[in-house]
Tab-separated table of C-alpha atoms in Angstrom:
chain	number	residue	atom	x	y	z
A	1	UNK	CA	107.628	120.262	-105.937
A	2	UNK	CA	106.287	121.572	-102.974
A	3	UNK	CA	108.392	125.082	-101.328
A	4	UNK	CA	111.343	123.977	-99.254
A	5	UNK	CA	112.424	125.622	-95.847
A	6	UNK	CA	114.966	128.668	-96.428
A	7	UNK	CA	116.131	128.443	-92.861
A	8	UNK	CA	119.770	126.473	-93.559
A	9	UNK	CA	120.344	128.870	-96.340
A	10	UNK	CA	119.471	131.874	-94.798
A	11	UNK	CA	121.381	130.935	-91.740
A	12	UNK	CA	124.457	130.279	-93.709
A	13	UNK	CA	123.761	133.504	-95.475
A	14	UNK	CA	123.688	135.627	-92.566
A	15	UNK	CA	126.345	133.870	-90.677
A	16	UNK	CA	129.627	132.004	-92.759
A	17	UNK	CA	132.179	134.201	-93.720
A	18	UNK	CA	133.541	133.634	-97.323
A	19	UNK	CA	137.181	132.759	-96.221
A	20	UNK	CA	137.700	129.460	-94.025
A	21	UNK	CA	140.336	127.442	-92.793
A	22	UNK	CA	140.569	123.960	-94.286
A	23	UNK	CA	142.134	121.548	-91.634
A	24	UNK	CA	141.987	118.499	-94.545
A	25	UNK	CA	144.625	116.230	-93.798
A	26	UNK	CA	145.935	117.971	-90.528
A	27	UNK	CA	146.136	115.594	-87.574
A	28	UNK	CA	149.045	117.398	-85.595
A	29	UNK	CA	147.548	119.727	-82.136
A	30	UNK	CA	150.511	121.884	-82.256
A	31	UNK	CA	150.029	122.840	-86.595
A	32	UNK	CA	146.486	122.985	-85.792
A	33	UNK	CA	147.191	125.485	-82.896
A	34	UNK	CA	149.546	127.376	-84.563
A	35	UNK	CA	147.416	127.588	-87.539
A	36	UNK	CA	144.216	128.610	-86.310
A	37	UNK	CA	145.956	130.882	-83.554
A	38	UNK	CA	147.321	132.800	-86.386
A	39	UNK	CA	144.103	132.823	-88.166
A	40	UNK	CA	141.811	134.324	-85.534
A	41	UNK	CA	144.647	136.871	-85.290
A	42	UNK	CA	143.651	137.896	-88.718
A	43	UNK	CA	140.446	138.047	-88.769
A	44	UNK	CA	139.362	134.524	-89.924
A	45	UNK	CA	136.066	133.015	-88.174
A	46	UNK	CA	135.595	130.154	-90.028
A	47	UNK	CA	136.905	126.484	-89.513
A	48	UNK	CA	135.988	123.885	-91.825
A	49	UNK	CA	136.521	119.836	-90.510
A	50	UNK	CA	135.272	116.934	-91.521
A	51	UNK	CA	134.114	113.400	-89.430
A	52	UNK	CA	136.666	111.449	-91.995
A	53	UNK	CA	139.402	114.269	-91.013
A	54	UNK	CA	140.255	112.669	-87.520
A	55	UNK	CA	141.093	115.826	-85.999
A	56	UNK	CA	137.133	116.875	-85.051
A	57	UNK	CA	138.617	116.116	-80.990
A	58	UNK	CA	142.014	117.747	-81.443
A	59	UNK	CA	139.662	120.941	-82.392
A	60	UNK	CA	137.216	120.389	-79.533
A	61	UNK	CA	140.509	120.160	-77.245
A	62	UNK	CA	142.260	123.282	-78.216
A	63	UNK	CA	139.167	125.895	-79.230
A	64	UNK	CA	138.614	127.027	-75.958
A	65	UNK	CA	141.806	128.743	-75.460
A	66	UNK	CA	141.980	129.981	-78.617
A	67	UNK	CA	138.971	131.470	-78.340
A	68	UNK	CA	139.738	133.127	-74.985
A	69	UNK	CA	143.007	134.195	-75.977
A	70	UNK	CA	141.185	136.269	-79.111
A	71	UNK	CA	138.177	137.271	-76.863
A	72	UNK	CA	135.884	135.583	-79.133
A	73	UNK	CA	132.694	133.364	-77.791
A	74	UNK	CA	131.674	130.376	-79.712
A	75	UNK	CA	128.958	132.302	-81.810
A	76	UNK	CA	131.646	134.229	-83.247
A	77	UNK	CA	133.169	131.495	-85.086
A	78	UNK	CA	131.316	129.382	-87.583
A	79	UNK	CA	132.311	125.224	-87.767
A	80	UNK	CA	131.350	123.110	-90.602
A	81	UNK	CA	131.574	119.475	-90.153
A	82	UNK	CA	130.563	116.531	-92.935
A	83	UNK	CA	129.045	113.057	-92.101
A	84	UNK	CA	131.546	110.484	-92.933
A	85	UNK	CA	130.576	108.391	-95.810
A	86	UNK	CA	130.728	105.533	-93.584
A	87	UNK	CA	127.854	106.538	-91.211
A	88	UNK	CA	125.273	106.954	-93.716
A	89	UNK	CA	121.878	105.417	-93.170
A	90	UNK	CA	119.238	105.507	-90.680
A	91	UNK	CA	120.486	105.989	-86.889
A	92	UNK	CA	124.185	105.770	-88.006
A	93	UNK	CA	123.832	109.736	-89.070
A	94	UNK	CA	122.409	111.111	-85.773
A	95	UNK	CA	124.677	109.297	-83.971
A	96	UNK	CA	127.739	110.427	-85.515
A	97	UNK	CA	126.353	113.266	-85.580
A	98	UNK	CA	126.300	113.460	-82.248
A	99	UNK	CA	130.165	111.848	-81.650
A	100	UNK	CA	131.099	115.011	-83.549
A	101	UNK	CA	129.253	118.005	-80.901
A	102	UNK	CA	131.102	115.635	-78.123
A	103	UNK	CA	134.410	115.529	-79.675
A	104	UNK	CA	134.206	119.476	-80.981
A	105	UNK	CA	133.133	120.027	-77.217
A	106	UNK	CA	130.222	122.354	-78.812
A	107	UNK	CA	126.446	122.726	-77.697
A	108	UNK	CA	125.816	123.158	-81.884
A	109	UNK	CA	127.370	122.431	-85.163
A	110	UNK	CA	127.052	125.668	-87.218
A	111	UNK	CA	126.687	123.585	-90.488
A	112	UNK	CA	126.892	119.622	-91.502
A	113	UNK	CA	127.110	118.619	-94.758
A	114	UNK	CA	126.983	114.711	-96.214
A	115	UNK	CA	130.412	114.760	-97.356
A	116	UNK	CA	129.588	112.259	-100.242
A	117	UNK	CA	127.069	110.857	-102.343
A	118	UNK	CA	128.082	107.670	-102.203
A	119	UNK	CA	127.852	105.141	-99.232
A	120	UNK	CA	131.081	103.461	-97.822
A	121	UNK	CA	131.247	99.248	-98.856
A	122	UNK	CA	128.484	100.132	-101.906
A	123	UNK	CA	129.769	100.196	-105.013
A	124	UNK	CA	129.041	103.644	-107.199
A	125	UNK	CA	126.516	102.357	-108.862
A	126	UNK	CA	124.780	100.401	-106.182
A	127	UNK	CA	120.883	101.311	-105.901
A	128	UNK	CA	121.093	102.028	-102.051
A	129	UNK	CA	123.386	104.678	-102.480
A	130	UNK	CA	120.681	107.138	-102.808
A	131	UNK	CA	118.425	105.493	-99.747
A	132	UNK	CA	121.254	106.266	-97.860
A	133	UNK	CA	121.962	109.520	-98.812
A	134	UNK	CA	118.007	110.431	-98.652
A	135	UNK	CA	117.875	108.555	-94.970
A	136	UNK	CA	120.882	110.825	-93.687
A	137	UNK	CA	119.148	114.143	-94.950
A	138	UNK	CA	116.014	113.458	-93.303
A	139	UNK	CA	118.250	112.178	-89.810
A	140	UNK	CA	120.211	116.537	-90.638
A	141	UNK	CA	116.587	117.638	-90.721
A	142	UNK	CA	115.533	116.657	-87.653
A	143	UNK	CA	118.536	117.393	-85.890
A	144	UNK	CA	118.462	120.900	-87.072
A	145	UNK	CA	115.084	120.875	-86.004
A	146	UNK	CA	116.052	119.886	-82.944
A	147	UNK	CA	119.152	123.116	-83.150
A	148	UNK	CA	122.326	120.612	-82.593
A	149	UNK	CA	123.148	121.683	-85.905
A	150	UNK	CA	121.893	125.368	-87.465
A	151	UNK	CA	122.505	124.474	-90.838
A	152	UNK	CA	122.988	121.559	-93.486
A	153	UNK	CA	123.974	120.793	-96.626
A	154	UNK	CA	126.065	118.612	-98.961
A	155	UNK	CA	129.572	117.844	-100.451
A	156	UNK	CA	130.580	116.794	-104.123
A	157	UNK	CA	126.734	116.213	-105.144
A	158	UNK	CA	126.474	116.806	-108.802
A	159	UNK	CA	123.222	118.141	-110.642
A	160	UNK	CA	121.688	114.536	-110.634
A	161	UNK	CA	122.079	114.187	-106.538
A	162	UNK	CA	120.828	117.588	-106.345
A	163	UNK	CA	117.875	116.976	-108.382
A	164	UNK	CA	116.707	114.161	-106.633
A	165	UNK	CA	117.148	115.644	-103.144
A	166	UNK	CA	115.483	118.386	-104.296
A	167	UNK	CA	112.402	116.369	-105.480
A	168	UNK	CA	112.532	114.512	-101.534
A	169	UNK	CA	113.707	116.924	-98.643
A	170	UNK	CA	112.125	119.711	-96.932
A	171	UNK	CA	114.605	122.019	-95.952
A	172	UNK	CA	116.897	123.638	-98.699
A	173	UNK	CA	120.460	122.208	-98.777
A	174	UNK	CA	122.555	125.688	-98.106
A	175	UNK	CA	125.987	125.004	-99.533
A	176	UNK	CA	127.383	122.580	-101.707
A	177	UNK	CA	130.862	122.064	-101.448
A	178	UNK	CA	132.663	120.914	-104.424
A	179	UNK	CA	135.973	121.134	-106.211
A	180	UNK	CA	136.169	123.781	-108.373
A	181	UNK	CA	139.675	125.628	-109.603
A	182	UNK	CA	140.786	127.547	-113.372
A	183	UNK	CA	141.368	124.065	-114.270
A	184	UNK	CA	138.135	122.696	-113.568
A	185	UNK	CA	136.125	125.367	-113.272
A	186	UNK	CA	132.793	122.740	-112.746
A	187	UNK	CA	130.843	125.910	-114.428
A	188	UNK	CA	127.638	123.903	-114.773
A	189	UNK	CA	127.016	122.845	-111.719
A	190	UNK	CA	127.912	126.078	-110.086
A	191	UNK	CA	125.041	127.833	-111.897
A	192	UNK	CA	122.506	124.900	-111.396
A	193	UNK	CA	123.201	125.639	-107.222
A	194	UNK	CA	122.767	129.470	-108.215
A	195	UNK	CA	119.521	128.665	-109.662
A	196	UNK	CA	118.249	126.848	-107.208
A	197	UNK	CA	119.551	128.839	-104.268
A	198	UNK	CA	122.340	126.731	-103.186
A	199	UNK	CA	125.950	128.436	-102.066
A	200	UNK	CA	127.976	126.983	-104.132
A	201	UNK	CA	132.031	126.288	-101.616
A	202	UNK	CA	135.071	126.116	-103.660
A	203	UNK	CA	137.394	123.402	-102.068
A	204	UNK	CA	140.518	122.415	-103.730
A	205	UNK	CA	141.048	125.566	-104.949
A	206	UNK	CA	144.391	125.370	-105.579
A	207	UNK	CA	144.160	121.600	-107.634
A	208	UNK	CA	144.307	118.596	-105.181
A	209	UNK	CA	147.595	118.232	-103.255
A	210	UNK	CA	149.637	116.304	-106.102
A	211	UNK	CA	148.057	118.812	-108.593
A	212	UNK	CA	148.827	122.094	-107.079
A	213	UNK	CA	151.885	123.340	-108.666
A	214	UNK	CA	150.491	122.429	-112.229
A	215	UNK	CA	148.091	125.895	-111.117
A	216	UNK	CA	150.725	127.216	-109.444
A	217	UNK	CA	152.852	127.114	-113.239
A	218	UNK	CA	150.124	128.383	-115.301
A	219	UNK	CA	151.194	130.999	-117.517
A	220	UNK	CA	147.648	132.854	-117.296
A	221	UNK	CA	147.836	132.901	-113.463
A	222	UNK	CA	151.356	133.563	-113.190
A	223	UNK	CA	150.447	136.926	-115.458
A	224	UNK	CA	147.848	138.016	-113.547
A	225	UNK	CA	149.564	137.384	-110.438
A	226	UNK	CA	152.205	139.750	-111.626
A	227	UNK	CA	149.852	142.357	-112.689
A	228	UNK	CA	148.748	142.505	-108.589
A	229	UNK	CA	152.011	142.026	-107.276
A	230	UNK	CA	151.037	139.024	-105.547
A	231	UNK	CA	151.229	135.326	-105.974
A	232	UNK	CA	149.485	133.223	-108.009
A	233	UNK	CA	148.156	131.087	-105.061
A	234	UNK	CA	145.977	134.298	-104.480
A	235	UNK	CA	144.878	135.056	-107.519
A	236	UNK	CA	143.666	131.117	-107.502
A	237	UNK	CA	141.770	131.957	-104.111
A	238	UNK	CA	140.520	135.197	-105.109
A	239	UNK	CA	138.821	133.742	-108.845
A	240	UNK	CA	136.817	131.549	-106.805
A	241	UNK	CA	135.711	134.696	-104.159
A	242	UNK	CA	135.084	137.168	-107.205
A	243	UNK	CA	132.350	134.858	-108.915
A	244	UNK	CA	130.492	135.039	-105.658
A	245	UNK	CA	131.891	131.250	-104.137
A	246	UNK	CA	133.492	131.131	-100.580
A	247	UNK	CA	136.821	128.958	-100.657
A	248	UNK	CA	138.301	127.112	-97.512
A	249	UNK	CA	142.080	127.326	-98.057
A	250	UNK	CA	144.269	124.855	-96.418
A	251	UNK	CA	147.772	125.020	-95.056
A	252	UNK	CA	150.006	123.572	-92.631
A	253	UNK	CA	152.348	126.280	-92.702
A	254	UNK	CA	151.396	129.583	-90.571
A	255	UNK	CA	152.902	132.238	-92.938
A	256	UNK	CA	150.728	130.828	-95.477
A	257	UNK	CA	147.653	131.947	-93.566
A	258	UNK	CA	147.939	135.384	-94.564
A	259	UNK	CA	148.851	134.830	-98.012
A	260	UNK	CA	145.483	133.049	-98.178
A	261	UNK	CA	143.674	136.333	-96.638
A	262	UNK	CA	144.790	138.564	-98.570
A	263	UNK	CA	142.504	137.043	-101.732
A	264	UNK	CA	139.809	138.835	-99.824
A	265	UNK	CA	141.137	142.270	-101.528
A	266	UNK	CA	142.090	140.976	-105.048
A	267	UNK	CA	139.421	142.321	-107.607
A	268	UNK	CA	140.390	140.662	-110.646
A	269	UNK	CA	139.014	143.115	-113.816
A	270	UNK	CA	136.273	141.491	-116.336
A	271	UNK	CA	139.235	141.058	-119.112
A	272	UNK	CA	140.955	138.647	-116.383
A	273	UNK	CA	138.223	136.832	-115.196
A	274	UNK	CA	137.756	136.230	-119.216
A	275	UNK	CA	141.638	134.868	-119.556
A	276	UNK	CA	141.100	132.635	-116.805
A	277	UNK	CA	138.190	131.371	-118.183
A	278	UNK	CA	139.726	130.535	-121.527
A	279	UNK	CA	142.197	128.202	-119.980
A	280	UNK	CA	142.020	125.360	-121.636
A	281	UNK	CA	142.231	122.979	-119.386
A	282	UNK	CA	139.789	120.394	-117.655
A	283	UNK	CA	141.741	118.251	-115.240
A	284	UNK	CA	140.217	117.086	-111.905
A	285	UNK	CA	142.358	116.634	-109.292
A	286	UNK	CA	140.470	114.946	-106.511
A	287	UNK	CA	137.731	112.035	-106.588
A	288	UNK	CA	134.850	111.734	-109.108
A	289	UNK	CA	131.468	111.708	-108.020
A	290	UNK	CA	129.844	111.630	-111.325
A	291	UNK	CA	130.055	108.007	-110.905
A	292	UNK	CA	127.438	107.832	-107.968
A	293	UNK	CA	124.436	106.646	-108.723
């Protein structure tokens, strides 16, 4: 395997904070300007969207004045974005690609990630899925190449994607983004990213949205929570910061945005980290990739 180009992952490493705003299912310009308002307030520099979200124009529409009213500049913020299942392939990828710098109203994407393995109208286990998924990579090469986008990587790739991409591209993926919770704590594939230098990004961190209060309920988390006079929503956020992840928290509701930061400054002992651990539980909450071919 011949060495792959650090430059995504080092770019990520010097430049994404750990702590992001998730904007998953939020289409609404005034909870996505209340929201992020608040968050900047904070301290939060992170936004994480998606092509598939809808709301990549709402952002592009309402960062400016955020930004000025916060005195921040664009490089002070970091965006992620994710090419849309549907625009995979050859030419489709740059050009969507592109759609999504127009609509964010942005010179550069701080980091795009393929958002799936799989290809919209393919079935899982199709052939072409992984043509493609290859095709698109090469398309985020050359745009990053090109600096529209500093940094790429994928979404919900499991150690099989990862090993063939790994075997075909030329610049290291920097992040995968996956979900990952007490309740499926996708341990495995976490340390195969470690291993090969690949962040590994919590999403779903607190189970998916019908799945949330069955973490929420969980005697183990509801202890610890206790024991930090905090809630267990936290303690959820801040297992997936202590092993090293970054997490992208989502909310529609503004006081919920500082919950969410306070994770930053839980640091959960060795003996709790253990009791989470022995939960035993394995119940994902959002789709499956493992059926991808």
């Amino acid at each position: 395997m011949p060495k792959l180009d650090l430059k995504a992952a080092e770019y990520v490493a010097d430049r994404m904070p750990m702590i992001g705003v998730g904007t998953y299912q939020v289409q609404s310009q005034s909870v996505l300007t209340d929201t992020i308002d608040e968050a900047f307030r904070l301290g939060y520099r992170f936004i994480d969207t998606a092509q598939i979200y809808r709301n990549e124009a709402i952002l592009g529409r309402i960062l400016p004045d955020l930004l000025e009213k916060h005195s921040l500049k664009r490089e002070d913020i970091f965006i992620t974005s994710k090419v849309s299942p549907i625009n995979q392939g050859k030419g489709k990828t740059s050009k969507s690609v592109l759609k999504s710098l127009t609509d964010l109203q942005t010179p550069y994407i701080d980091l795009v990630l393929i958002h799936w393995p799989g290809t919209s109208r393919l079935k899982s286990n199709h052939k072409d899925n992984a043509k493609f998924r290859a095709e698109t990579y090469v398309e985020l090469e050359t745009l990053m190449d090109e600096g529209k986008i500093r940094s790429i990587g994928v979404s919900n790739y499991e150690i099989k994607h990862l090993e063939t991409l790994l075997a075909e591209c030329r610049i290291l993926p920097a992040i995968n983004q996956c979900e990952c919770h007490p309740h499926f704590r996708n341990s495995e594939l976490a340390e195969y990213c470690k291993e090969k230098g690949i962040h590994f990004q919590a999403y779903s961190s607190l189970g998916g949205p019908s799945y949330v209060e069955n973490l929420l309920k969980d005697k183990i988390i509801k202890k610890i929570a206790n024991a930090h006079s905090t809630s267990p929503a936290v303690i959820l956020l801040a297992w997936g910061l202590n092993q090293g992840y970054s997490i992208l928290p989502r909310t529609e509701k503004v006081g919920r945005i500082e919950e969410n930061w306070k994770a930053k400054d839980i640091k959960l002992s060795e003996k709790e980290m253990k009791e989470i651990g022995s939960i035993d539980k394995l119940s994902k909450s959002c789709w499956d990739p493992t059926v991808v071919v």
